[in-house]
Short mmCIF file of C-alpha atoms in Angstrom, two decimals:
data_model
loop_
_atom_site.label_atom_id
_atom_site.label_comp_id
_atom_site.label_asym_id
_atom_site.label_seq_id
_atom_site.Cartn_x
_atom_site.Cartn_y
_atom_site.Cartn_z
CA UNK A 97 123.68 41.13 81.34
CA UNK A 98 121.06 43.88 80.67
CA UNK A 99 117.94 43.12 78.08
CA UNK A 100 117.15 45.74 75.84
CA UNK A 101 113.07 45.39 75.16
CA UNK A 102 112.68 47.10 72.40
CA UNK A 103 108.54 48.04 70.89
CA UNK A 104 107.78 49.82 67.96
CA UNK A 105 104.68 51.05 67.44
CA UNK A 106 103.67 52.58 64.38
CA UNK A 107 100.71 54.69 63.76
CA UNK A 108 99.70 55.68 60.36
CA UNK A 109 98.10 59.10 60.70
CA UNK A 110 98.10 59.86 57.25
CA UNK A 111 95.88 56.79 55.98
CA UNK A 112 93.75 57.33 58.71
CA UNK A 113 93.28 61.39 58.02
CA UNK A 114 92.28 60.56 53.96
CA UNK A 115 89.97 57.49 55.30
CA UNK A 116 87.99 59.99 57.90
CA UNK A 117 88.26 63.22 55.89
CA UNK A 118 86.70 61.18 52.42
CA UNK A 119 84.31 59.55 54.47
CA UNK A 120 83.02 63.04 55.73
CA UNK A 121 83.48 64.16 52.71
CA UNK A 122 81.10 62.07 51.20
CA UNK A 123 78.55 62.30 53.93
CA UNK A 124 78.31 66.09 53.72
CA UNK A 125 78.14 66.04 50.03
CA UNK A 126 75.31 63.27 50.00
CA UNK A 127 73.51 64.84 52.81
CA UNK A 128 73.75 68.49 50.75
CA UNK A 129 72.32 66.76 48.29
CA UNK A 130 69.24 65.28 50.29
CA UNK A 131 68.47 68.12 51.47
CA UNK A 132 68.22 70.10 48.29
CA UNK A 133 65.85 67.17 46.88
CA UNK A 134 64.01 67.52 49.81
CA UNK A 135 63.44 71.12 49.69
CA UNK A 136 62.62 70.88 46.45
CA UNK A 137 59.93 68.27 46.89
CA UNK A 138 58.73 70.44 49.11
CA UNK A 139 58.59 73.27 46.21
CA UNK A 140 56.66 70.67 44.18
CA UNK A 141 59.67 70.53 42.35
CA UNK A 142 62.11 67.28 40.88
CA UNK A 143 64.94 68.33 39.09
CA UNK A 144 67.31 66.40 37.30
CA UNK A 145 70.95 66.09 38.65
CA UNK A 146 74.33 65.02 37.55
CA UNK A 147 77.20 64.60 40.31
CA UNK A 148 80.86 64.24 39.59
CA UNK A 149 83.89 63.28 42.36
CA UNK A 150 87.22 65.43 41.20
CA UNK A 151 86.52 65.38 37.55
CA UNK A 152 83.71 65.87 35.23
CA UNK A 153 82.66 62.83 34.50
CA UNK A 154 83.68 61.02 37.03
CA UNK A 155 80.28 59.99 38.23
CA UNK A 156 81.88 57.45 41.08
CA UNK A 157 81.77 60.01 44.38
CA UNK A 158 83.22 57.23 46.03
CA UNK A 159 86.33 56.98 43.97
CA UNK A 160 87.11 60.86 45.35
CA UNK A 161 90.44 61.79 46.34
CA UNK A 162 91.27 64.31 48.99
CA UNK A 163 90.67 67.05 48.68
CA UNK A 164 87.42 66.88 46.43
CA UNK A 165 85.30 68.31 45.31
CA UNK A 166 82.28 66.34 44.94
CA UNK A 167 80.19 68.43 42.75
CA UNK A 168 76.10 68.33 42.23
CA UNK A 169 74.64 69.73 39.05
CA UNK A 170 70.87 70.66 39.11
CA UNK A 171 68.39 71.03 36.41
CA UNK A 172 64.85 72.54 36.49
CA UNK A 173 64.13 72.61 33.14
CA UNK A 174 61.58 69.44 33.27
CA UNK A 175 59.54 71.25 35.66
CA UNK A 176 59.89 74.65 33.72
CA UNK A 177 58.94 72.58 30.54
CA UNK A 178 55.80 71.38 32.18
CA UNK A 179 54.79 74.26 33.38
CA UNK A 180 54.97 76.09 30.44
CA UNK A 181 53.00 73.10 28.60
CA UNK A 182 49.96 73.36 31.29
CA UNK A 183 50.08 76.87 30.95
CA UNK A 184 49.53 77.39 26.45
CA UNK A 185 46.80 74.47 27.11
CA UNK A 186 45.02 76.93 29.64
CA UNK A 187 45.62 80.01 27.28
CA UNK A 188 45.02 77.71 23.99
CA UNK A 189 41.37 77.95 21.79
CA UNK A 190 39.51 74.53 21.20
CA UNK A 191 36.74 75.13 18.44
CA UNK A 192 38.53 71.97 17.62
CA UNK A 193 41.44 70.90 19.59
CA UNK A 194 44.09 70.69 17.03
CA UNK A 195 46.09 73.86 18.04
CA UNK A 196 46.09 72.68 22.10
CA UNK A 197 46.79 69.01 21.45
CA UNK A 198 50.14 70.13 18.91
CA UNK A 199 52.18 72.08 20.91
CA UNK A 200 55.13 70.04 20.84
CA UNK A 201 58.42 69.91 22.78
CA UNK A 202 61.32 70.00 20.76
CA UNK A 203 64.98 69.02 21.46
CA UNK A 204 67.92 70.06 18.78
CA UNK A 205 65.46 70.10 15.97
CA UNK A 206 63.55 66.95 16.54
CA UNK A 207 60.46 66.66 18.31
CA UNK A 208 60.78 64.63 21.80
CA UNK A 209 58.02 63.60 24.26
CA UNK A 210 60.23 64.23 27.23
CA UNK A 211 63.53 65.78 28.22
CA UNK A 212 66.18 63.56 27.86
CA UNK A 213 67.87 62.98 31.44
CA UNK A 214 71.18 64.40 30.71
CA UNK A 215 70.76 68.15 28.73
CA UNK A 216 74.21 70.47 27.86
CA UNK A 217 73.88 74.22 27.70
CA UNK A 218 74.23 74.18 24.18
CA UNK A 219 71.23 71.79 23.50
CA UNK A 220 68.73 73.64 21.86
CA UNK A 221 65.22 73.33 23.56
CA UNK A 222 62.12 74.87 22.83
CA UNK A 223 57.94 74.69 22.66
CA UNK A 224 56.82 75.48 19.41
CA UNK A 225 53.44 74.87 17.50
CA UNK A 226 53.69 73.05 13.88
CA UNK A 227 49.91 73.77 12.62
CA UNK A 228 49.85 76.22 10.32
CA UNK A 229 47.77 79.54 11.97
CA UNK A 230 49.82 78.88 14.98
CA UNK A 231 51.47 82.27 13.72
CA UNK A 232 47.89 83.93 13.19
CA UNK A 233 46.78 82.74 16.60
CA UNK A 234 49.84 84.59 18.16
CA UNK A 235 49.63 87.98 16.07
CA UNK A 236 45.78 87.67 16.61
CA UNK A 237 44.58 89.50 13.63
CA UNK A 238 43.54 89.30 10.24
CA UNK A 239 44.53 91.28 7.23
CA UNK A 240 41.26 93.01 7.02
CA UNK A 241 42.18 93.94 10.90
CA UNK A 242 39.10 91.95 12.53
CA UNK A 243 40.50 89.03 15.28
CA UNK A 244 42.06 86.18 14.08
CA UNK A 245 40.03 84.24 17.32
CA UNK A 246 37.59 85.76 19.77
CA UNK A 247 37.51 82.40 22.09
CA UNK A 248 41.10 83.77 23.76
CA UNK A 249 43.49 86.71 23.86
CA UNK A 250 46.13 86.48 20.94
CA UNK A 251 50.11 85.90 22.60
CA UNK A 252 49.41 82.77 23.53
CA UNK A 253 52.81 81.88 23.47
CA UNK A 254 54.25 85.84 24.61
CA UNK A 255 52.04 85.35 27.57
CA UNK A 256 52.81 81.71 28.84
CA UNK A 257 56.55 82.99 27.98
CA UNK A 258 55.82 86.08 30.56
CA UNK A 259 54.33 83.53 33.29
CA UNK A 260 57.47 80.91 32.74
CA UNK A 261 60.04 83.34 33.12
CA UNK A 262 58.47 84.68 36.75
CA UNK A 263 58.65 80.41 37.72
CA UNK A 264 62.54 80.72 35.82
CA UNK A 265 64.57 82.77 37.65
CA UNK A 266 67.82 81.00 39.28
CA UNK A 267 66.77 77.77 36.97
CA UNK A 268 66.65 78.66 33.58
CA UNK A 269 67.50 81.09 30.99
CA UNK A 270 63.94 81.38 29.11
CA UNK A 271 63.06 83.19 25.86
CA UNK A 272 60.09 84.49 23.44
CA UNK A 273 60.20 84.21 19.57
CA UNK A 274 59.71 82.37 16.33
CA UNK A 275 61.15 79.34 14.73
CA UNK A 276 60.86 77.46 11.53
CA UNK A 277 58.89 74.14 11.42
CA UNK A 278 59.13 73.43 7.73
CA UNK A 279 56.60 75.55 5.93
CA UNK A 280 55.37 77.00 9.15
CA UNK A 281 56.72 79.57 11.39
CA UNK A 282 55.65 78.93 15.07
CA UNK A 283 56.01 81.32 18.08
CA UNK A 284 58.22 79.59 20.02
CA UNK A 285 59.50 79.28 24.06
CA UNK A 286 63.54 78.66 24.42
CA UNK A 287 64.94 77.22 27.29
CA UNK A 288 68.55 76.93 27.92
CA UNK A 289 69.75 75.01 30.99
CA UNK A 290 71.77 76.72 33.54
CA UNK A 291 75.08 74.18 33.75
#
């Protein structure tokens, strides 16, 4: 009589492919993303990020299915925003402080002490000044033709805009002009986040 010994081995290659090639997956993508922080650190820099596994929106990375992506947004624009604050208070007058202490941030219309964490391309931020010369200060003259100030160079807003965009480039879209604040109309600085 003859025995037949019979073993069946299975091996499930596939399960074991998506378990190693998510699990790198994820690794490279979080350590990508270290290392940008870092190197931005090192820039003096801390942008905002948004990450996504597959889908917009997704914000799990560790629901991702093969084959990815896992995708990292970055935004600057809270750096670029401070800068550009530190910058009109250097080029600002102060006979009495009003005109440095009211330049104001301003987020779709409504004035905002800080960027909100998450920012779309269409949001519309910008630095304007409600007090009412803010217009004067930029033009820099009066009627009669004589300075509007002689404590600091008129464009205070054109030239902060000129030293923002040379700290914008690959972060931001930035731009110079004027905006309505009620009765006032305010040089303004427009940012626009790139998404």
């Amino acid at each position: 009589m003859t025995t037949l010994l019979r073993r069946v081995v299975t091996v499930d290659w596939p399960n074991k492919i998506q378990a190693d090639g998510k699990a790198l997956l994820l690794k490279t993508a979080r350590d990508g993303h270290a290392s940008i922080m870092a190197n931005a650190a090192a820039q003096g820099l801390v942008p905002s990020w948004t990450a996504y596994a597959n889908t917009p929106g997704n914000s799990d990375l560790d629901s991702v299915r093969l084959p990815g992506p896992i995708v990292y947004n970055y935004r600057y624009l809270s750096d670029l925003v401070a800068f550009a604050m530190e910058e009109l208070e250097r080029n600002s007058p102060r006979v009495s402080g009003e005109y440095v202490r009211n330049h104001t941030l301003y987020v779709n219309g409504a004035a905002v002490s800080a960027l909100p964490s998450t920012i779309s391309a269409s949001d519309k931020i910008y630095i304007a000044n409600p007090v009412p010369y803010s217009r004067k200060l930029e033009v820099g003259k009066r009627e009669n033709g004589e300075p509007f100030v002689v404590q600091v160079e008129p464009r205070i807003y054109a030239r902060t805009f000129e030293a923002v965009s040379a700290q914008a480039k690959g972060r931001a879209k930035v731009s110079y002009g004027f905006v309505d604040l009620g009765d006032v109309r305010s040089p303004a600085i427009f940012f626009t986040a790139l998404i």
